[in-house]
mmCIF file of C-alpha atoms in Angstrom:
data_model
loop_
_atom_site.group_PDB
_atom_site.id
_atom_site.type_symbol
_atom_site.label_atom_id
_atom_site.label_comp_id
_atom_site.label_asym_id
_atom_site.label_seq_id
_atom_site.Cartn_x
_atom_site.Cartn_y
_atom_site.Cartn_z
ATOM 1 C CA MET A 1 17.386 -50.806 -13.530
ATOM 2 C CA ILE A 2 16.981 -50.121 -9.797
ATOM 3 C CA LEU A 3 13.806 -49.222 -7.917
ATOM 4 C CA GLY A 4 14.459 -45.464 -7.985
ATOM 5 C CA ASP A 5 14.894 -45.445 -11.774
ATOM 6 C CA LYS A 6 11.703 -47.477 -12.224
ATOM 7 C CA ILE A 7 9.674 -45.051 -10.111
ATOM 8 C CA THR A 8 11.062 -42.121 -12.124
ATOM 9 C CA ASN A 9 10.250 -43.743 -15.475
ATOM 10 C CA LEU A 10 6.748 -44.835 -14.431
ATOM 11 C CA ARG A 11 5.980 -41.394 -13.006
ATOM 12 C CA LYS A 12 7.085 -39.668 -16.205
ATOM 13 C CA LYS A 13 5.094 -42.102 -18.355
ATOM 14 C CA ALA A 14 2.026 -41.250 -16.282
ATOM 15 C CA GLY A 15 2.740 -37.536 -16.808
ATOM 16 C CA TRP A 16 2.958 -36.793 -13.098
ATOM 17 C CA SER A 17 5.317 -34.512 -11.240
ATOM 18 C CA GLN A 18 6.928 -35.549 -7.969
ATOM 19 C CA GLU A 19 4.363 -33.433 -6.112
ATOM 20 C CA GLU A 20 1.455 -35.179 -7.859
ATOM 21 C CA LEU A 21 2.835 -38.637 -7.126
ATOM 22 C CA ALA A 22 3.471 -37.631 -3.516
ATOM 23 C CA HIS A 23 -0.170 -36.481 -3.237
ATOM 24 C CA GLN A 24 -1.379 -39.834 -4.612
ATOM 25 C CA LEU A 25 0.676 -41.712 -2.018
ATOM 26 C CA GLY A 26 0.074 -39.359 0.906
ATOM 27 C CA VAL A 27 3.790 -38.562 1.383
ATOM 28 C CA SER A 28 5.960 -35.481 0.928
ATOM 29 C CA ARG A 29 7.659 -34.536 -2.324
ATOM 30 C CA GLN A 30 11.042 -34.933 -0.571
ATOM 31 C CA ALA A 31 10.210 -38.590 0.144
ATOM 32 C CA VAL A 32 9.542 -39.237 -3.555
ATOM 33 C CA SER A 33 12.768 -37.410 -4.456
ATOM 34 C CA LYS A 34 14.747 -39.617 -2.076
ATOM 35 C CA TRP A 35 13.180 -42.764 -3.554
ATOM 36 C CA GLU A 36 14.105 -41.726 -7.078
ATOM 37 C CA SER A 37 17.676 -40.769 -6.127
ATOM 38 C CA GLY A 38 18.185 -44.086 -4.338
ATOM 39 C CA SER A 39 18.976 -42.525 -0.956
ATOM 40 C CA SER A 40 15.967 -44.275 0.627
ATOM 41 C CA ILE A 41 13.506 -47.068 -0.165
ATOM 42 C CA PRO A 42 9.705 -46.873 0.209
ATOM 43 C CA ASP A 43 7.963 -49.023 2.779
ATOM 44 C CA LEU A 44 6.165 -52.169 1.669
ATOM 45 C CA ASP A 45 2.741 -50.512 1.866
ATOM 46 C CA LYS A 46 3.989 -47.713 -0.401
ATOM 47 C CA ILE A 47 5.404 -50.299 -2.828
ATOM 48 C CA LEU A 48 1.989 -51.979 -2.945
ATOM 49 C CA ARG A 49 0.352 -48.615 -3.597
ATOM 50 C CA LEU A 50 2.902 -47.854 -6.350
ATOM 51 C CA SER A 51 2.174 -51.181 -8.048
ATOM 52 C CA GLN A 52 -1.541 -50.330 -8.032
ATOM 53 C CA LEU A 53 -1.050 -46.789 -9.319
ATOM 54 C CA PHE A 54 1.231 -47.793 -12.178
ATOM 55 C CA ASP A 55 -0.430 -51.165 -12.848
ATOM 56 C CA VAL A 56 2.777 -53.173 -12.470
ATOM 57 C CA SER A 57 3.703 -56.094 -10.235
ATOM 58 C CA THR A 58 5.609 -55.691 -7.004
ATOM 59 C CA ASP A 59 8.211 -58.118 -8.384
ATOM 60 C CA TYR A 60 8.915 -55.657 -11.180
ATOM 61 C CA LEU A 61 9.462 -52.873 -8.651
ATOM 62 C CA LEU A 62 11.617 -54.864 -6.251
ATOM 63 C CA LEU A 63 13.683 -57.000 -8.610
ATOM 64 C CA ASP A 64 16.513 -55.398 -10.621
ATOM 65 C CA GLU A 65 15.013 -56.275 -13.996
ATOM 66 C CA MET A 66 14.048 -54.168 -16.998
ATOM 67 C CA GLU A 67 10.882 -55.922 -18.129
ATOM 68 C CA PRO A 68 7.841 -55.900 -15.822
ATOM 69 C CA GLU A 69 6.668 -59.353 -16.820
ATOM 70 C CA LEU A 70 9.137 -62.205 -17.038
ATOM 71 C CA PRO A 71 8.427 -65.927 -16.749
ATOM 72 C CA GLN A 72 9.479 -67.175 -13.389
ATOM 73 C CA ALA A 73 11.856 -70.110 -13.465
ATOM 74 C CA GLU A 74 11.412 -72.979 -11.095
ATOM 75 C CA PRO A 75 13.450 -72.326 -7.977
ATOM 76 C CA GLU A 76 16.516 -74.514 -7.661
ATOM 77 C CA PRO A 77 16.760 -76.633 -4.548
ATOM 78 C CA ALA A 78 19.073 -75.212 -1.940
ATOM 79 C CA PRO A 79 22.453 -76.941 -1.918
ATOM 80 C CA ILE A 80 23.262 -79.161 1.014
ATOM 81 C CA LEU A 81 26.445 -77.910 2.615
ATOM 82 C CA ASP A 82 28.727 -79.921 4.837
ATOM 83 C CA GLY A 83 30.049 -78.611 8.096
ATOM 84 C CA PRO A 84 28.907 -75.679 10.252
ATOM 85 C CA GLN A 85 27.213 -72.820 8.429
ATOM 86 C CA VAL A 86 28.747 -69.345 8.590
ATOM 87 C CA PRO A 87 26.187 -66.734 9.726
ATOM 88 C CA VAL A 88 24.965 -64.383 7.003
ATOM 89 C CA HIS A 89 25.001 -60.677 7.853
ATOM 90 C CA HIS A 90 21.952 -58.751 6.629
ATOM 91 C CA ILE A 91 22.732 -55.222 5.411
ATOM 92 C CA THR A 92 20.076 -52.501 5.278
ATOM 93 C CA LEU A 93 20.214 -49.442 3.019
ATOM 94 C CA GLU A 94 21.237 -47.201 5.916
ATOM 95 C CA GLN A 95 24.041 -49.568 6.927
ATOM 96 C CA ALA A 96 25.273 -49.854 3.334
ATOM 97 C CA ASN A 97 25.333 -46.076 2.816
ATOM 98 C CA THR A 98 27.042 -45.531 6.182
ATOM 99 C CA TYR A 99 29.720 -48.076 5.318
ATOM 100 C CA LEU A 100 30.369 -46.611 1.843
ATOM 101 C CA ASP A 101 30.568 -43.063 3.232
ATOM 102 C CA THR A 102 32.908 -44.185 6.029
ATOM 103 C CA VAL A 103 35.245 -45.925 3.599
ATOM 104 C CA ARG A 104 35.327 -42.887 1.302
ATOM 105 C CA GLY A 105 36.307 -40.669 4.235
ATOM 106 C CA VAL A 106 38.940 -43.064 5.580
ATOM 107 C CA ALA A 107 40.509 -43.979 2.209
ATOM 108 C CA SER A 108 42.320 -40.641 1.801
ATOM 109 C CA LYS A 109 43.767 -40.821 5.321
ATOM 110 C CA ILE A 110 45.121 -44.352 4.878
ATOM 111 C CA ALA A 111 46.512 -43.412 1.461
ATOM 112 C CA LEU A 112 48.160 -40.380 3.102
ATOM 113 C CA GLY A 113 49.879 -42.733 5.540
ATOM 114 C CA VAL A 114 51.335 -44.734 2.636
ATOM 115 C CA PHE A 115 52.348 -41.422 1.007
ATOM 116 C CA LEU A 116 54.287 -40.413 4.143
ATOM 117 C CA CYS A 117 56.005 -43.811 4.362
ATOM 118 C CA ILE A 118 57.299 -43.503 0.804
ATOM 119 C CA LEU A 119 58.492 -39.913 1.347
ATOM 120 C CA SER A 120 60.098 -40.665 4.736
ATOM 121 C CA PRO A 121 63.700 -41.186 3.472
ATOM 122 C CA THR A 122 63.780 -38.041 1.281
ATOM 123 C CA ALA A 123 65.025 -35.746 4.083
ATOM 124 C CA LEU A 124 67.842 -38.188 4.892
ATOM 125 C CA ILE A 125 68.829 -38.371 1.219
ATOM 126 C CA TYR A 126 68.732 -34.586 0.767
ATOM 127 C CA LEU A 127 70.692 -33.765 3.938
ATOM 128 C CA GLY A 128 73.216 -36.478 3.122
ATOM 129 C CA GLY A 129 73.753 -34.971 -0.310
ATOM 130 C CA LEU A 130 74.180 -31.446 1.103
ATOM 131 C CA SER A 131 76.662 -32.588 3.758
ATOM 132 C CA SER A 132 78.898 -34.037 1.059
ATOM 133 C CA GLU A 133 78.983 -30.746 -0.863
ATOM 134 C CA GLU A 134 82.051 -28.795 0.273
ATOM 135 C CA GLY A 135 81.425 -25.179 1.270
ATOM 136 C CA ARG A 136 77.684 -25.384 0.812
ATOM 137 C CA PHE A 137 76.545 -26.904 4.076
ATOM 138 C CA THR A 138 78.194 -26.546 7.480
ATOM 139 C CA LEU A 139 76.391 -29.446 9.149
ATOM 140 C CA SER A 140 78.613 -32.476 9.691
ATOM 141 C CA GLU A 141 77.744 -35.735 7.979
ATOM 142 C CA PRO A 142 76.850 -37.606 11.234
ATOM 143 C CA LEU A 143 74.622 -34.706 12.340
ATOM 144 C CA ALA A 144 72.976 -34.517 8.908
ATOM 145 C CA GLY A 145 72.341 -38.252 9.045
ATOM 146 C CA GLY A 146 70.881 -37.993 12.543
ATOM 147 C CA VAL A 147 68.512 -35.163 11.580
ATOM 148 C CA GLY A 148 67.480 -37.050 8.465
ATOM 149 C CA ILE A 149 66.716 -40.202 10.446
ATOM 150 C CA LEU A 150 64.692 -38.198 12.990
ATOM 151 C CA VAL A 151 62.584 -36.684 10.189
ATOM 152 C CA MET A 152 62.114 -40.123 8.652
ATOM 153 C CA LEU A 153 60.996 -41.635 11.952
ATOM 154 C CA ALA A 154 58.611 -38.717 12.526
ATOM 155 C CA LEU A 155 56.971 -39.276 9.126
ATOM 156 C CA VAL A 156 56.716 -43.023 9.697
ATOM 157 C CA SER A 157 55.221 -42.406 13.156
ATOM 158 C CA ALA A 158 52.645 -40.057 11.659
ATOM 159 C CA ALA A 159 51.813 -42.690 9.048
ATOM 160 C CA VAL A 160 51.366 -45.386 11.696
ATOM 161 C CA ALA A 161 49.118 -43.032 13.680
ATOM 162 C CA LEU A 162 46.961 -42.512 10.584
ATOM 163 C CA PHE A 163 46.766 -46.281 9.995
ATOM 164 C CA LEU A 164 45.736 -47.009 13.577
ATOM 165 C CA PHE A 165 43.322 -44.114 14.109
ATOM 166 C CA PHE A 166 41.429 -44.210 10.828
ATOM 167 C CA GLY A 167 41.818 -47.949 10.347
ATOM 168 C CA SER A 168 39.946 -48.438 13.619
ATOM 169 C CA ARG A 169 36.881 -46.825 12.008
ATOM 170 C CA LEU A 170 36.667 -49.807 9.677
ATOM 171 C CA THR A 171 36.936 -52.359 12.490
ATOM 172 C CA PRO A 172 33.123 -52.753 12.828
ATOM 173 C CA TYR A 173 33.028 -53.810 9.173
ATOM 174 C CA GLU A 174 35.754 -56.473 9.293
ATOM 175 C CA HIS A 175 33.127 -59.210 8.882
ATOM 176 C CA LEU A 176 32.601 -58.044 5.284
ATOM 177 C CA ASP A 177 36.051 -59.410 4.423
ATOM 178 C CA ASN A 178 35.482 -63.002 5.488
ATOM 179 C CA GLN A 179 31.766 -63.622 6.124
ATOM 180 C CA PRO A 180 28.831 -63.761 3.689
ATOM 181 C CA VAL A 181 26.436 -60.815 3.521
ATOM 182 C CA GLU A 182 22.891 -60.414 2.253
ATOM 183 C CA LEU A 183 21.556 -57.054 1.108
ATOM 184 C CA ALA A 184 17.981 -56.002 1.845
ATOM 185 C CA TYR A 185 15.459 -55.400 -0.943
ATOM 186 C CA GLY A 186 16.629 -52.629 -3.267
ATOM 187 C CA VAL A 187 20.017 -52.161 -1.584
ATOM 188 C CA ASP A 188 21.802 -54.207 -4.260
ATOM 189 C CA GLY A 189 20.602 -51.798 -6.956
ATOM 190 C CA VAL A 190 21.573 -48.709 -4.945
ATOM 191 C CA VAL A 191 25.100 -50.029 -4.346
ATOM 192 C CA LYS A 192 25.486 -50.933 -8.028
ATOM 193 C CA LYS A 193 24.360 -47.439 -8.997
ATOM 194 C CA ARG A 194 26.952 -45.811 -6.719
ATOM 195 C CA GLN A 195 29.583 -48.190 -8.057
ATOM 196 C CA ALA A 196 28.722 -47.261 -11.650
ATOM 197 C CA GLU A 197 28.911 -43.552 -10.802
ATOM 198 C CA TYR A 198 32.395 -44.019 -9.318
ATOM 199 C CA GLN A 199 33.705 -46.298 -12.076
ATOM 200 C CA THR A 200 34.907 -43.454 -14.345
ATOM 201 C CA THR A 201 36.763 -41.776 -11.485
ATOM 202 C CA HIS A 202 38.269 -45.126 -10.469
ATOM 203 C CA LEU A 203 39.630 -45.809 -13.951
ATOM 204 C CA MET A 204 41.007 -42.266 -14.262
ATOM 205 C CA LEU A 205 42.835 -42.478 -10.915
ATOM 206 C CA LEU A 206 44.235 -45.888 -11.829
ATOM 207 C CA VAL A 207 45.614 -44.541 -15.106
ATOM 208 C CA VAL A 208 47.092 -41.410 -13.491
ATOM 209 C CA GLY A 209 48.604 -43.338 -10.572
ATOM 210 C CA ILE A 210 50.212 -45.999 -12.763
ATOM 211 C CA THR A 211 51.490 -43.342 -15.190
ATOM 212 C CA LEU A 212 53.140 -41.361 -12.382
ATOM 213 C CA CYS A 213 54.867 -44.499 -11.090
ATOM 214 C CA ILE A 214 56.149 -45.335 -14.575
ATOM 215 C CA LEU A 215 57.370 -41.778 -15.250
ATOM 216 C CA SER A 216 58.988 -41.409 -11.817
ATOM 217 C CA LEU A 217 62.420 -42.343 -13.189
ATOM 218 C CA ALA A 218 62.317 -39.578 -15.801
ATOM 219 C CA PRO A 219 63.448 -36.670 -13.506
ATOM 220 C CA LEU A 220 66.316 -38.759 -12.134
ATOM 221 C CA MET A 221 67.570 -39.731 -15.599
ATOM 222 C CA ILE A 222 67.295 -36.159 -16.910
ATOM 223 C CA LEU A 223 69.070 -34.540 -13.959
ATOM 224 C CA VAL A 224 71.809 -37.177 -13.912
ATOM 225 C CA ALA A 225 72.467 -36.419 -17.583
ATOM 226 C CA ILE A 226 72.691 -32.682 -16.779
ATOM 227 C CA ASP A 227 74.999 -32.912 -13.753
ATOM 228 C CA GLU A 228 76.200 -36.335 -12.710
ATOM 229 C CA ASP A 229 78.442 -35.263 -9.808
ATOM 230 C CA GLY A 230 76.520 -32.383 -8.165
ATOM 231 C CA MET A 231 73.209 -32.163 -6.354
ATOM 232 C CA ALA A 232 71.221 -32.838 -9.522
ATOM 233 C CA PRO A 233 71.047 -36.637 -8.981
ATOM 234 C CA ILE A 234 69.888 -36.063 -5.384
ATOM 235 C CA ILE A 235 67.111 -33.715 -6.547
ATOM 236 C CA GLY A 236 66.162 -36.198 -9.261
ATOM 237 C CA LEU A 237 65.987 -39.000 -6.704
ATOM 238 C CA ILE A 238 63.753 -36.929 -4.426
ATOM 239 C CA LEU A 239 61.469 -36.040 -7.345
ATOM 240 C CA MET A 240 61.259 -39.742 -8.138
ATOM 241 C CA PHE A 241 60.103 -40.465 -4.574
ATOM 242 C CA VAL A 242 57.522 -37.658 -4.796
ATOM 243 C CA LEU A 243 56.055 -38.958 -8.066
ATOM 244 C CA VAL A 244 55.916 -42.521 -6.742
ATOM 245 C CA ALA A 245 54.317 -41.308 -3.509
ATOM 246 C CA VAL A 246 51.629 -39.335 -5.352
ATOM 247 C CA GLY A 247 50.961 -42.221 -7.741
ATOM 248 C CA VAL A 248 50.670 -44.772 -4.938
ATOM 249 C CA PHE A 249 48.445 -42.366 -2.969
ATOM 250 C CA LEU A 250 45.976 -42.247 -5.869
ATOM 251 C CA LEU A 251 46.118 -46.020 -6.368
ATOM 252 C CA VAL A 252 45.620 -46.883 -2.695
ATOM 253 C CA ARG A 253 42.769 -44.393 -2.250
ATOM 254 C CA THR A 254 40.759 -45.478 -5.293
ATOM 255 C CA CYS A 255 41.334 -49.196 -4.687
ATOM 256 C CA ILE A 256 40.057 -48.899 -1.110
ATOM 257 C CA ILE A 257 36.891 -47.152 -2.309
ATOM 258 C CA ALA A 258 36.366 -49.608 -5.187
ATOM 259 C CA GLY A 259 36.874 -52.497 -2.772
ATOM 260 C CA SER A 260 34.023 -51.248 -0.573
ATOM 261 C CA PHE A 261 31.543 -51.841 -3.413
ATOM 262 C CA GLN A 262 32.990 -55.317 -4.033
ATOM 263 C CA ARG A 263 32.600 -56.234 -0.365
ATOM 264 C CA LEU A 264 28.900 -55.366 -0.312
ATOM 265 C CA LEU A 265 28.162 -56.957 -3.695
ATOM 266 C CA GLU A 266 30.444 -59.971 -3.005
ATOM 267 C CA THR A 267 32.300 -59.613 -6.303
ATOM 268 C CA GLY A 268 35.968 -59.585 -7.314
ATOM 269 C CA ASP A 269 38.167 -60.680 -4.419
ATOM 270 C CA TYR A 270 35.196 -60.850 -2.035
ATOM 271 C CA THR A 271 33.020 -63.620 -3.428
ATOM 272 C CA ARG A 272 31.792 -66.130 -0.864
ATOM 273 C CA GLU A 273 34.072 -68.832 -2.216
ATOM 274 C CA HIS A 274 37.054 -66.490 -2.025
ATOM 275 C CA LYS A 275 36.166 -65.502 1.531
ATOM 276 C CA ARG A 276 36.239 -69.147 2.599
ATOM 277 C CA GLU A 277 39.640 -69.642 0.983
ATOM 278 C CA GLU A 278 41.219 -66.407 2.180
ATOM 279 C CA ASN A 279 40.030 -66.342 5.786
ATOM 280 C CA SER A 280 43.618 -66.206 7.037
ATOM 281 C CA PRO A 281 46.124 -63.639 8.356
ATOM 282 C CA LEU A 282 48.172 -63.872 5.129
ATOM 283 C CA THR A 283 47.830 -60.192 4.207
ATOM 284 C CA THR A 284 48.937 -58.915 7.618
ATOM 285 C CA ILE A 285 51.894 -61.300 7.785
ATOM 286 C CA TYR A 286 52.980 -60.642 4.192
ATOM 287 C CA TRP A 287 53.012 -56.839 4.314
ATOM 288 C CA GLY A 288 54.466 -56.803 7.813
ATOM 289 C CA LEU A 289 57.333 -58.944 6.518
ATOM 290 C CA VAL A 290 57.776 -56.648 3.507
ATOM 291 C CA LEU A 291 58.011 -53.598 5.790
ATOM 292 C CA ALA A 292 60.566 -55.377 8.008
ATOM 293 C CA ILE A 293 62.687 -56.327 4.964
ATOM 294 C CA TYR A 294 62.516 -52.773 3.602
ATOM 295 C CA LEU A 295 63.574 -51.105 6.865
ATOM 296 C CA GLY A 296 66.198 -53.736 7.681
ATOM 297 C CA TRP A 297 67.823 -53.605 4.228
ATOM 298 C CA SER A 298 67.687 -49.796 4.155
ATOM 299 C CA PHE A 299 69.317 -49.311 7.568
ATOM 300 C CA TRP A 300 71.885 -52.035 6.943
ATOM 301 C CA THR A 301 73.068 -50.675 3.583
ATOM 302 C CA MET A 302 71.911 -47.025 3.909
ATOM 303 C CA ALA A 303 71.103 -47.334 0.193
ATOM 304 C CA TRP A 304 67.700 -45.634 0.289
ATOM 305 C CA ASP A 305 68.028 -44.833 -3.413
ATOM 306 C CA ARG A 306 67.752 -48.564 -4.187
ATOM 307 C CA THR A 307 65.776 -50.214 -1.397
ATOM 308 C CA TRP A 308 62.485 -48.612 -2.496
ATOM 309 C CA ILE A 309 62.344 -51.320 -5.186
ATOM 310 C CA VAL A 310 61.079 -53.654 -2.426
ATOM 311 C CA TRP A 311 57.567 -52.147 -2.635
ATOM 312 C CA PRO A 312 56.787 -52.607 -6.359
ATOM 313 C CA VAL A 313 58.367 -56.086 -6.291
ATOM 314 C CA ALA A 314 56.259 -57.029 -3.242
ATOM 315 C CA ALA A 315 53.124 -55.733 -4.947
ATOM 316 C CA VAL A 316 53.811 -57.850 -8.039
ATOM 317 C CA LEU A 317 54.531 -60.973 -5.975
ATOM 318 C CA TYR A 318 51.488 -60.592 -3.708
ATOM 319 C CA ALA A 319 49.009 -62.091 -6.178
ATOM 320 C CA PRO A 320 50.987 -65.310 -6.844
ATOM 321 C CA VAL A 321 51.789 -65.683 -3.143
ATOM 322 C CA ARG A 322 48.087 -65.401 -2.306
ATOM 323 C CA SER A 323 47.207 -67.919 -5.022
ATOM 324 C CA ILE A 324 49.792 -70.418 -3.745
ATOM 325 C CA ALA A 325 48.508 -69.962 -0.197
ATOM 326 C CA GLY A 326 44.977 -70.629 -1.416
ATOM 327 C CA LEU A 327 46.036 -73.864 -3.121
ATOM 328 C CA LEU A 328 47.870 -75.014 -0.008
ATOM 329 C CA THR A 329 44.816 -74.207 2.108
ATOM 330 C CA LYS A 330 42.612 -76.321 -0.155
ATOM 331 C CA LYS A 331 45.023 -79.254 0.082
#
């Protein structure tokens, strides 16, 4: 239970409205409302006054515990660490909320860039299919290929612009990936509350995104069965790209947002131990190499209907590659 929930419960037990509690504390009703919603935290003097009004300890108000009175365990001695100490970044409530709001706004734009990258070869595939149909398209095959490549490059350029422009908004928060952080009093509970509120949406988007990627082959298989030699396979292939692009868009967006909570709470892939092990340019090198392989193989073979398999294979291999790199780093 976080501070805002405790204030709400104690106020209701006392039979007071927000206005009455605000009058007792000498603040506005809006201030009490913000405390209870978790959008702000009362000052220390107000916390002391709250503990007196409700006859509870300040530890009960500040610590994320359910029971007001718990036996305090003897503090463990601080571990002695070898080597230089990494500075700990202190995060206030305002900084935490600003970071979470920034990530939520940027996530859709970065996911859109991935969406455009996946869709980039569809124009080339479609125009190539039309140019091979006699009497249906007057554009020559070289011209169709050139137009298709221009459209593909335009989409990739737009995607890169999205990555650079909106990715730069997260640059001030890069230290959250590889340096320890410490949240101010009450901020931990507020972040956990926002994470819990987003958890249902996160799971739903994961399920929908994975389902779309799995079902992406269905249109291609159905249309190939209907007309194997006409434009049906081309349309099926394009529909497959669209479904994969939408599914990956949902996955990338929700994983970026979910990762923002993990960075602040130092959970999942962002624990302090993991930060020490993974403080390397592995991610940038790995995905840059994957992109180079994808583009090189695609242009060399012009088999865009098959080279897309590079992305799901790379995603599956990323975890073991990162684990192996971590073991080598330890050694």
